[in-house]
Amino acid sequence: MKRQKRDRLGRAQSQGYKAGLNGRSAEECPYQQMDVRSYWMGGWREARDDKNSGLYK
């Protein structure tokens, strides 16, 4: 059961990262549950930081 939960959270973070790279707003997060939402937002923030530091154009 723990593996499924990690996979779900990892998937949320990955989707958030992709959204951040594509310039989507943080308001567009599709998740309502706080734990999953926080992983999505973490991925989104990481992508925005990477993009602003010049890692991606």
mmCIF file of N, CA and C in Angstrom:
data_model
loop_
_atom_site.group_PDB
_atom_site.id
_atom_site.type_symbol
_atom_site.label_atom_id
_atom_site.label_comp_id
_atom_site.label_asym_id
_atom_site.label_seq_id
_atom_site.Cartn_x
_atom_site.Cartn_y
_atom_site.Cartn_z
ATOM 1 N N MET A 1 0.815 -1.196 0.000
ATOM 2 C CA MET A 1 0.000 0.000 0.000
ATOM 3 C C MET A 1 0.860 1.261 0.000
ATOM 4 N N LYS A 2 1.971 1.254 0.701
ATOM 5 C CA LYS A 2 2.809 2.444 0.749
ATOM 6 C C LYS A 2 3.382 2.781 -0.624
ATOM 7 N N ARG A 3 3.708 1.775 -1.398
ATOM 8 C CA ARG A 3 4.275 2.036 -2.722
ATOM 9 C C ARG A 3 3.272 2.765 -3.608
ATOM 10 N N GLN A 4 2.016 2.373 -3.548
ATOM 11 C CA GLN A 4 1.000 3.034 -4.350
ATOM 12 C C GLN A 4 0.872 4.505 -3.962
ATOM 13 N N LYS A 5 0.949 4.788 -2.672
ATOM 14 C CA LYS A 5 0.830 6.163 -2.229
ATOM 15 C C LYS A 5 2.015 6.990 -2.728
ATOM 16 N N ARG A 6 3.216 6.439 -2.625
ATOM 17 C CA ARG A 6 4.393 7.163 -3.117
ATOM 18 C C ARG A 6 4.293 7.391 -4.617
ATOM 19 N N ASP A 7 3.830 6.389 -5.347
ATOM 20 C CA ASP A 7 3.694 6.537 -6.794
ATOM 21 C C ASP A 7 2.710 7.652 -7.132
ATOM 22 N N ARG A 8 1.624 7.715 -6.399
ATOM 23 C CA ARG A 8 0.611 8.747 -6.646
ATOM 24 C C ARG A 8 1.182 10.131 -6.359
ATOM 25 N N LEU A 9 1.919 10.250 -5.264
ATOM 26 C CA LEU A 9 2.509 11.536 -4.912
ATOM 27 C C LEU A 9 3.631 11.909 -5.877
ATOM 28 N N GLY A 10 4.424 10.931 -6.274
ATOM 29 C CA GLY A 10 5.474 11.184 -7.250
ATOM 30 C C GLY A 10 4.911 11.606 -8.587
ATOM 31 N N ARG A 11 3.805 10.997 -8.957
ATOM 32 C CA ARG A 11 3.140 11.365 -10.218
ATOM 33 C C ARG A 11 2.611 12.795 -10.133
ATOM 34 N N ALA A 12 2.070 13.172 -8.992
ATOM 35 C CA ALA A 12 1.567 14.532 -8.812
ATOM 36 C C ALA A 12 2.709 15.536 -8.920
ATOM 37 N N GLN A 13 3.857 15.211 -8.318
ATOM 38 C CA GLN A 13 5.005 16.111 -8.395
ATOM 39 C C GLN A 13 5.499 16.237 -9.833
ATOM 40 N N SER A 14 5.538 15.128 -10.546
ATOM 41 C CA SER A 14 5.967 15.141 -11.937
ATOM 42 C C SER A 14 5.028 15.984 -12.800
ATOM 43 N N GLN A 15 3.737 15.850 -12.575
ATOM 44 C CA GLN A 15 2.762 16.637 -13.333
ATOM 45 C C GLN A 15 2.890 18.118 -13.005
ATOM 46 N N GLY A 16 3.157 18.428 -11.743
ATOM 47 C CA GLY A 16 3.367 19.817 -11.349
ATOM 48 C C GLY A 16 4.608 20.397 -11.999
ATOM 49 N N TYR A 17 5.659 19.594 -12.081
ATOM 50 C CA TYR A 17 6.900 20.042 -12.722
ATOM 51 C C TYR A 17 6.643 20.364 -14.197
ATOM 52 N N LYS A 18 5.942 19.472 -14.872
ATOM 53 C CA LYS A 18 5.626 19.694 -16.293
ATOM 54 C C LYS A 18 4.775 20.949 -16.468
ATOM 55 N N ALA A 19 3.835 21.154 -15.562
ATOM 56 C CA ALA A 19 2.979 22.341 -15.637
ATOM 57 C C ALA A 19 3.800 23.610 -15.450
ATOM 58 N N GLY A 20 4.747 23.580 -14.519
ATOM 59 C CA GLY A 20 5.609 24.739 -14.289
ATOM 60 C C GLY A 20 6.481 25.052 -15.489
ATOM 61 N N LEU A 21 7.008 24.021 -16.127
ATOM 62 C CA LEU A 21 7.835 24.241 -17.317
ATOM 63 C C LEU A 21 7.025 24.815 -18.469
ATOM 64 N N ASN A 22 5.767 24.424 -18.548
ATOM 65 C CA ASN A 22 4.907 24.901 -19.637
ATOM 66 C C ASN A 22 4.286 26.261 -19.346
ATOM 67 N N GLY A 23 4.636 26.847 -18.189
ATOM 68 C CA GLY A 23 4.160 28.191 -17.881
ATOM 69 C C GLY A 23 2.754 28.260 -17.319
ATOM 70 N N ARG A 24 2.216 27.132 -16.897
ATOM 71 C CA ARG A 24 0.875 27.152 -16.317
ATOM 72 C C ARG A 24 0.890 27.805 -14.945
ATOM 73 N N SER A 25 -0.221 28.348 -14.557
ATOM 74 C CA SER A 25 -0.360 29.013 -13.265
ATOM 75 C C SER A 25 -0.515 27.991 -12.146
ATOM 76 N N ALA A 26 -0.078 28.351 -10.960
ATOM 77 C CA ALA A 26 -0.241 27.477 -9.796
ATOM 78 C C ALA A 26 -1.719 27.283 -9.465
ATOM 79 N N GLU A 27 -2.548 28.217 -9.889
ATOM 80 C CA GLU A 27 -3.990 28.122 -9.657
ATOM 81 C C GLU A 27 -4.628 26.975 -10.447
ATOM 82 N N GLU A 28 -3.912 26.451 -11.418
ATOM 83 C CA GLU A 28 -4.443 25.381 -12.261
ATOM 84 C C GLU A 28 -4.191 23.994 -11.691
ATOM 85 N N CYS A 29 -3.761 23.916 -10.450
ATOM 86 C CA CYS A 29 -3.520 22.618 -9.817
ATOM 87 C C CYS A 29 -4.814 21.809 -9.793
ATOM 88 N N PRO A 30 -4.797 20.590 -10.327
ATOM 89 C CA PRO A 30 -6.031 19.805 -10.420
ATOM 90 C C PRO A 30 -6.400 19.064 -9.133
ATOM 91 N N TYR A 31 -5.564 19.131 -8.112
ATOM 92 C CA TYR A 31 -5.793 18.346 -6.901
ATOM 93 C C TYR A 31 -6.396 19.186 -5.788
ATOM 94 N N GLN A 32 -7.275 18.563 -5.014
ATOM 95 C CA GLN A 32 -7.912 19.227 -3.880
ATOM 96 C C GLN A 32 -7.356 18.748 -2.542
ATOM 97 N N GLN A 33 -6.932 17.469 -2.476
ATOM 98 C CA GLN A 33 -6.374 16.932 -1.235
ATOM 99 C C GLN A 33 -5.044 17.612 -0.951
ATOM 100 N N MET A 34 -4.846 18.031 0.293
ATOM 101 C CA MET A 34 -3.671 18.819 0.642
ATOM 102 C C MET A 34 -2.354 18.081 0.420
ATOM 103 N N ASP A 35 -2.288 16.788 0.747
ATOM 104 C CA ASP A 35 -1.014 16.086 0.587
ATOM 105 C C ASP A 35 -0.617 15.991 -0.886
ATOM 106 N N VAL A 36 -1.554 15.649 -1.736
ATOM 107 C CA VAL A 36 -1.265 15.527 -3.170
ATOM 108 C C VAL A 36 -1.029 16.908 -3.769
ATOM 109 N N ARG A 37 -1.827 17.867 -3.345
ATOM 110 C CA ARG A 37 -1.682 19.240 -3.841
ATOM 111 C C ARG A 37 -0.299 19.808 -3.495
ATOM 112 N N SER A 38 0.183 19.509 -2.299
ATOM 113 C CA SER A 38 1.486 20.037 -1.895
ATOM 114 C C SER A 38 2.614 19.434 -2.740
ATOM 115 N N TYR A 39 2.492 18.171 -3.131
ATOM 116 C CA TYR A 39 3.494 17.567 -4.012
ATOM 117 C C TYR A 39 3.442 18.201 -5.399
ATOM 118 N N TRP A 40 2.238 18.448 -5.899
ATOM 119 C CA TRP A 40 2.085 19.097 -7.201
ATOM 120 C C TRP A 40 2.707 20.487 -7.166
ATOM 121 N N MET A 41 2.406 21.237 -6.096
ATOM 122 C CA MET A 41 2.941 22.590 -5.956
ATOM 123 C C MET A 41 4.460 22.570 -5.812
ATOM 124 N N GLY A 42 4.990 21.564 -5.125
ATOM 125 C CA GLY A 42 6.437 21.440 -4.992
ATOM 126 C C GLY A 42 7.107 21.225 -6.337
ATOM 127 N N GLY A 43 6.517 20.375 -7.153
ATOM 128 C CA GLY A 43 7.037 20.162 -8.504
ATOM 129 C C GLY A 43 6.935 21.416 -9.347
ATOM 130 N N TRP A 44 5.824 22.136 -9.203
ATOM 131 C CA TRP A 44 5.607 23.367 -9.948
ATOM 132 C C TRP A 44 6.656 24.416 -9.567
ATOM 133 N N ARG A 45 6.899 24.563 -8.251
ATOM 134 C CA ARG A 45 7.898 25.530 -7.775
ATOM 135 C C ARG A 45 9.310 25.166 -8.255
ATOM 136 N N GLU A 46 9.622 23.882 -8.203
ATOM 137 C CA GLU A 46 10.940 23.418 -8.647
ATOM 138 C C GLU A 46 11.151 23.735 -10.125
ATOM 139 N N ALA A 47 10.130 23.513 -10.939
ATOM 140 C CA ALA A 47 10.229 23.797 -12.374
ATOM 141 C C ALA A 47 10.389 25.290 -12.621
ATOM 142 N N ARG A 48 9.653 26.102 -11.883
ATOM 143 C CA ARG A 48 9.756 27.556 -12.049
ATOM 144 C C ARG A 48 11.158 28.034 -11.663
ATOM 145 N N ASP A 49 11.706 27.477 -10.589
ATOM 146 C CA ASP A 49 13.065 27.830 -10.165
ATOM 147 C C ASP A 49 14.077 27.415 -11.230
ATOM 148 N N ASP A 50 13.923 26.195 -11.754
ATOM 149 C CA ASP A 50 14.834 25.717 -12.798
ATOM 150 C C ASP A 50 14.750 26.601 -14.043
ATOM 151 N N LYS A 51 13.543 26.985 -14.403
ATOM 152 C CA LYS A 51 13.347 27.815 -15.584
ATOM 153 C C LYS A 51 13.944 29.209 -15.371
ATOM 154 N N ASN A 52 13.754 29.771 -14.186
ATOM 155 C CA ASN A 52 14.281 31.108 -13.891
ATOM 156 C C ASN A 52 15.800 31.114 -13.757
ATOM 157 N N SER A 53 16.389 29.994 -13.379
ATOM 158 C CA SER A 53 17.842 29.937 -13.241
ATOM 159 C C SER A 53 18.539 29.666 -14.584
ATOM 160 N N GLY A 54 17.760 29.478 -15.638
ATOM 161 C CA GLY A 54 18.332 29.300 -16.974
ATOM 162 C C GLY A 54 18.540 27.854 -17.374
ATOM 163 N N LEU A 55 18.052 26.929 -16.572
ATOM 164 C CA LEU A 55 18.205 25.519 -16.907
ATOM 165 C C LEU A 55 17.385 25.165 -18.152
ATOM 166 N N TYR A 56 16.225 25.804 -18.286
ATOM 167 C CA TYR A 56 15.357 25.619 -19.458
ATOM 168 C C TYR A 56 15.043 26.981 -20.041
ATOM 169 N N LYS A 57 14.760 27.003 -21.337
ATOM 170 C CA LYS A 57 14.385 28.271 -21.976
ATOM 171 C C LYS A 57 12.901 28.433 -22.008
#
